[in-house]
PDB file of C-alpha atoms in Angstrom:
ATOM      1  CA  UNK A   1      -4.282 -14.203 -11.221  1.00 85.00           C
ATOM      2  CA  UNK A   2      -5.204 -10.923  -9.693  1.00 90.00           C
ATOM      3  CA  UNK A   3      -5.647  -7.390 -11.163  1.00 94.00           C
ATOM      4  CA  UNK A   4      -4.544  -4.653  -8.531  1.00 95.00           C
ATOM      5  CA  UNK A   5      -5.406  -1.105  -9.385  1.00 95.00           C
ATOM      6  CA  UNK A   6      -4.584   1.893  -7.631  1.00 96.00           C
ATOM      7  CA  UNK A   7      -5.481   5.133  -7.027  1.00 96.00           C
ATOM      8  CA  UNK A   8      -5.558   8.248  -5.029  1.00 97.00           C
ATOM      9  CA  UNK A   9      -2.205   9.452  -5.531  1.00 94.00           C
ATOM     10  CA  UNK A  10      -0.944  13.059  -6.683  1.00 97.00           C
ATOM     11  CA  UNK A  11       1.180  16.235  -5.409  1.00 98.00           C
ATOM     12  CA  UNK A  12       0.702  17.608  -1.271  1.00 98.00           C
ATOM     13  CA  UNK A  13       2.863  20.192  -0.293  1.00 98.00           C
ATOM     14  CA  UNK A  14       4.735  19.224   3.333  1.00 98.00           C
ATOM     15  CA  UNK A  15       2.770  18.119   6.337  1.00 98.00           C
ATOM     16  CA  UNK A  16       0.083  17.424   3.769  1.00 98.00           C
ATOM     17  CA  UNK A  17      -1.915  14.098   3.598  1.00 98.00           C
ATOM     18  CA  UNK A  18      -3.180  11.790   1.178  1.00 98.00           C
ATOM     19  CA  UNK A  19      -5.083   8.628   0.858  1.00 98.00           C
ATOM     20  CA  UNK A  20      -4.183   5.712  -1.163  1.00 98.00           C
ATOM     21  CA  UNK A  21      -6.401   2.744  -2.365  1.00 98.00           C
ATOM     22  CA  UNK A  22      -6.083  -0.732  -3.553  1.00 97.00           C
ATOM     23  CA  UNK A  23      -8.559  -2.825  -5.415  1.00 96.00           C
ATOM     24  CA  UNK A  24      -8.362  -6.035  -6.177  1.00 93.00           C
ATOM     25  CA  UNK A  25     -10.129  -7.855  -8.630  1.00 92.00           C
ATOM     26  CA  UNK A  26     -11.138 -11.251  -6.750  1.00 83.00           C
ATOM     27  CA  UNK A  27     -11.032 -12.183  -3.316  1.00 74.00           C
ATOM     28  CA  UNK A  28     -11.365 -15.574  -2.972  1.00 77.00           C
ATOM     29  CA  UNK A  29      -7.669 -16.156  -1.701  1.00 73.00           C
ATOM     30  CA  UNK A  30      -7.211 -17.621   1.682  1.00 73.00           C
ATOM     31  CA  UNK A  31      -4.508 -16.574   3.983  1.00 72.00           C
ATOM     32  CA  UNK A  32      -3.382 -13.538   2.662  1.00 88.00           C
ATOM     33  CA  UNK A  33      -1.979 -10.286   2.721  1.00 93.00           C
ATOM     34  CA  UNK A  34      -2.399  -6.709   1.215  1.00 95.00           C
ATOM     35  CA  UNK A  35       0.253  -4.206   1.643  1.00 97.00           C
ATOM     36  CA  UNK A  36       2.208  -0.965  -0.392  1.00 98.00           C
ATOM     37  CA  UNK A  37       5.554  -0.776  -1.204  1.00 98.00           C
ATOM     38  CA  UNK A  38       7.470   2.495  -2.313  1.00 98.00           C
ATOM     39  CA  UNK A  39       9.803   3.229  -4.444  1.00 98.00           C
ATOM     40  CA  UNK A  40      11.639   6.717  -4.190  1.00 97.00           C
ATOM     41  CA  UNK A  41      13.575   8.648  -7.416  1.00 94.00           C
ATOM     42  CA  UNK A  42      17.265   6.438  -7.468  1.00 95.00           C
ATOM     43  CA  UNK A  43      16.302   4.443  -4.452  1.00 96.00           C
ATOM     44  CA  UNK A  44      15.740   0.932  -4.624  1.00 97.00           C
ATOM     45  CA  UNK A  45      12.018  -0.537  -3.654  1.00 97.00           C
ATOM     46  CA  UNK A  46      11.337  -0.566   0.430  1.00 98.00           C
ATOM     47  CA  UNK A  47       8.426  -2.382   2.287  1.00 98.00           C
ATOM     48  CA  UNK A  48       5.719   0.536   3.773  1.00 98.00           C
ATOM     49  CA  UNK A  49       2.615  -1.385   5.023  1.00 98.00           C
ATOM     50  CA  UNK A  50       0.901  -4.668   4.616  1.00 97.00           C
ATOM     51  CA  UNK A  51      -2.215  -5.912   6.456  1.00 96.00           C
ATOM     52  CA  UNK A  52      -3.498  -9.240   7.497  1.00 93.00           C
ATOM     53  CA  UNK A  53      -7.085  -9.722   5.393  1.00 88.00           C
ATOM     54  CA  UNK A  54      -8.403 -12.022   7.888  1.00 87.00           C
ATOM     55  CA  UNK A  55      -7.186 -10.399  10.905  1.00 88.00           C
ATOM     56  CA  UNK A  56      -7.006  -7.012   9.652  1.00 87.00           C
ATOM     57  CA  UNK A  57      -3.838  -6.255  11.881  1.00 91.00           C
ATOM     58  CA  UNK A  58      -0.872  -4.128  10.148  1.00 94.00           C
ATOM     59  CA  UNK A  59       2.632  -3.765  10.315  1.00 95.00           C
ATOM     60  CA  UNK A  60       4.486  -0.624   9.364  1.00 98.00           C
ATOM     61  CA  UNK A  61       8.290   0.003   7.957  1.00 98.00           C
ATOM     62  CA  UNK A  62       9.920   2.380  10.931  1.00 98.00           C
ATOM     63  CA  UNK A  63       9.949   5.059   8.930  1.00 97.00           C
ATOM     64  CA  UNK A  64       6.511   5.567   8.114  1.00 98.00           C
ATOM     65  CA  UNK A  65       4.664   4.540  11.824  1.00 98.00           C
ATOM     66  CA  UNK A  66       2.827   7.184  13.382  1.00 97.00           C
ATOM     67  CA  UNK A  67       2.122   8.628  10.231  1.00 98.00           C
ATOM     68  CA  UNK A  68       0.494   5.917   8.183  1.00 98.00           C
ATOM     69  CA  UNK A  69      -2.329   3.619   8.376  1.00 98.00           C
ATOM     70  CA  UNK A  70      -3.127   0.756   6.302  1.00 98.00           C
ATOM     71  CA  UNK A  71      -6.797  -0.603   6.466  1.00 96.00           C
ATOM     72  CA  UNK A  72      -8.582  -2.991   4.492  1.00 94.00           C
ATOM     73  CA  UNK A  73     -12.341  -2.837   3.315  1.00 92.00           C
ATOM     74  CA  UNK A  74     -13.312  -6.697   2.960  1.00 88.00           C
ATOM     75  CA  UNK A  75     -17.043  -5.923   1.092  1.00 88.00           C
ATOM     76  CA  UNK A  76     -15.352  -3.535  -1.234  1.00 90.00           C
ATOM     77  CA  UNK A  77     -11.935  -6.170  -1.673  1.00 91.00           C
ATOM     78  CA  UNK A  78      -9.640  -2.414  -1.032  1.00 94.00           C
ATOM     79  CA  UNK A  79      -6.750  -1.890   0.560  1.00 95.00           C
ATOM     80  CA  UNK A  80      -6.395   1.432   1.956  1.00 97.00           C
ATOM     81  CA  UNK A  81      -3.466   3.733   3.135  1.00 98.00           C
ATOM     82  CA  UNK A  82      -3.703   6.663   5.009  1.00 98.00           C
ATOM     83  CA  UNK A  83      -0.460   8.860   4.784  1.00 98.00           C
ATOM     84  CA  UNK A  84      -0.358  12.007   7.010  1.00 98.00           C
ATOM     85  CA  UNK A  85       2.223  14.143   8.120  1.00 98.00           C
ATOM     86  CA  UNK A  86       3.887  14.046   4.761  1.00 98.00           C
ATOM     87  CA  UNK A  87       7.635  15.074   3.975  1.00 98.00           C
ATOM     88  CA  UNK A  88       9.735  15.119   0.899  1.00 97.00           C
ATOM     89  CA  UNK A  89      11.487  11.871   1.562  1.00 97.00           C
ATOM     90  CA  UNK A  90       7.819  10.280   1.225  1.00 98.00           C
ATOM     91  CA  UNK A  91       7.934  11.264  -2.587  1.00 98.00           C
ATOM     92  CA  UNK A  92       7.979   7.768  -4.522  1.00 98.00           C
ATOM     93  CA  UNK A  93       5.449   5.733  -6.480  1.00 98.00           C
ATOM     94  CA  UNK A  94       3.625   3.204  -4.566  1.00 98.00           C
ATOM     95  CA  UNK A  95       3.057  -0.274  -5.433  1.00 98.00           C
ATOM     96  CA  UNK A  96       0.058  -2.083  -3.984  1.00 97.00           C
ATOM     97  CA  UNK A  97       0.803  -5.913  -3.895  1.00 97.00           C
ATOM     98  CA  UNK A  98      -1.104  -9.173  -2.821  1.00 94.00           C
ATOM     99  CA  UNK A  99       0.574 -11.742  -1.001  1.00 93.00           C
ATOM    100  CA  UNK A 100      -0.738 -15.306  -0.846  1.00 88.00           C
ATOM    101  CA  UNK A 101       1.667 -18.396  -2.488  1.00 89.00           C
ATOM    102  CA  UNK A 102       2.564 -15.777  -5.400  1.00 91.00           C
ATOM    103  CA  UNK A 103       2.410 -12.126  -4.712  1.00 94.00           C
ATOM    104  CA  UNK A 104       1.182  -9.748  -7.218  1.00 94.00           C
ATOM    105  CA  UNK A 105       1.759  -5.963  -7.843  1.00 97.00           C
ATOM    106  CA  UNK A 106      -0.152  -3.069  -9.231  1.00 97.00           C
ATOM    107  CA  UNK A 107       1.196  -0.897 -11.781  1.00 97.00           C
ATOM    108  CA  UNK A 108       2.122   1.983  -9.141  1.00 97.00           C
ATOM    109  CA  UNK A 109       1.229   5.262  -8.322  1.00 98.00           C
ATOM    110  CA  UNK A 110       3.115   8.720  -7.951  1.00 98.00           C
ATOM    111  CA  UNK A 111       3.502  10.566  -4.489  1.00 98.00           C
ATOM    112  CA  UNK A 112       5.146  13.820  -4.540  1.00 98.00           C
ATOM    113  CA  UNK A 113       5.676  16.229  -1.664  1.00 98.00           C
ATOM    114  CA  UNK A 114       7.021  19.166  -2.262  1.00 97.00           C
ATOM    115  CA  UNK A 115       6.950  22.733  -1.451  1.00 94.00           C
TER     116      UNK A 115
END
């Protein structure tokens, strides 16, 4: 098992920019990924972001490249998302999750953009 905990969410107005992290309680998985998912108010879940640990390369949903970046801090076992250039579709909560044989989720935090 792994705990994921999030944090650095809240309320930007458009164009805004915030920065989400991801920290999980152990890292002594092999072979695995970090990565956010979002979902928006009656929308169903959609993939944002997920990062190689041992590579560190990401991969980004089309509607978010350009505008976010995930990173990952290995000494501090975070995940970290940059979102810039914010708009009201971004508004969602976002779920951090862990991907090795099982993947695991954190409990989600709110994004809103709005004017």
């Amino acid at each position: 098992q792994v705990q994921l905990v999030e944090s650095g969410g809240g309320s930007v107005q458009p164009g805004g920019s915030l920065r989400l992290s991801c920290l999980a309680s152990r890292n002594d998985f092999t072979n695995y990924s970090m990565g956010w998912y979002r979902q928006g108010p009656g929308k169903e879940r959609e993939f944002v972001a997920a990062i190689s640990w041992e590579r560190g390369n990401g991969h980004y949903a089309d509607a978010v490249k350009g505008r976010f970046t995930i990173s990952r801090d290995r000494a501090k076992n975070t995940a970290a998302l940059q979102l810039n250039n914010l708009t009201p579709e971004d508004t969602a909560v976002y779920y951090c999750y862990l991907q090795q044989t099982d993947r695991f989720w954190g409990q989600g935090i709110q994004v809103t953009v709005s004017s």
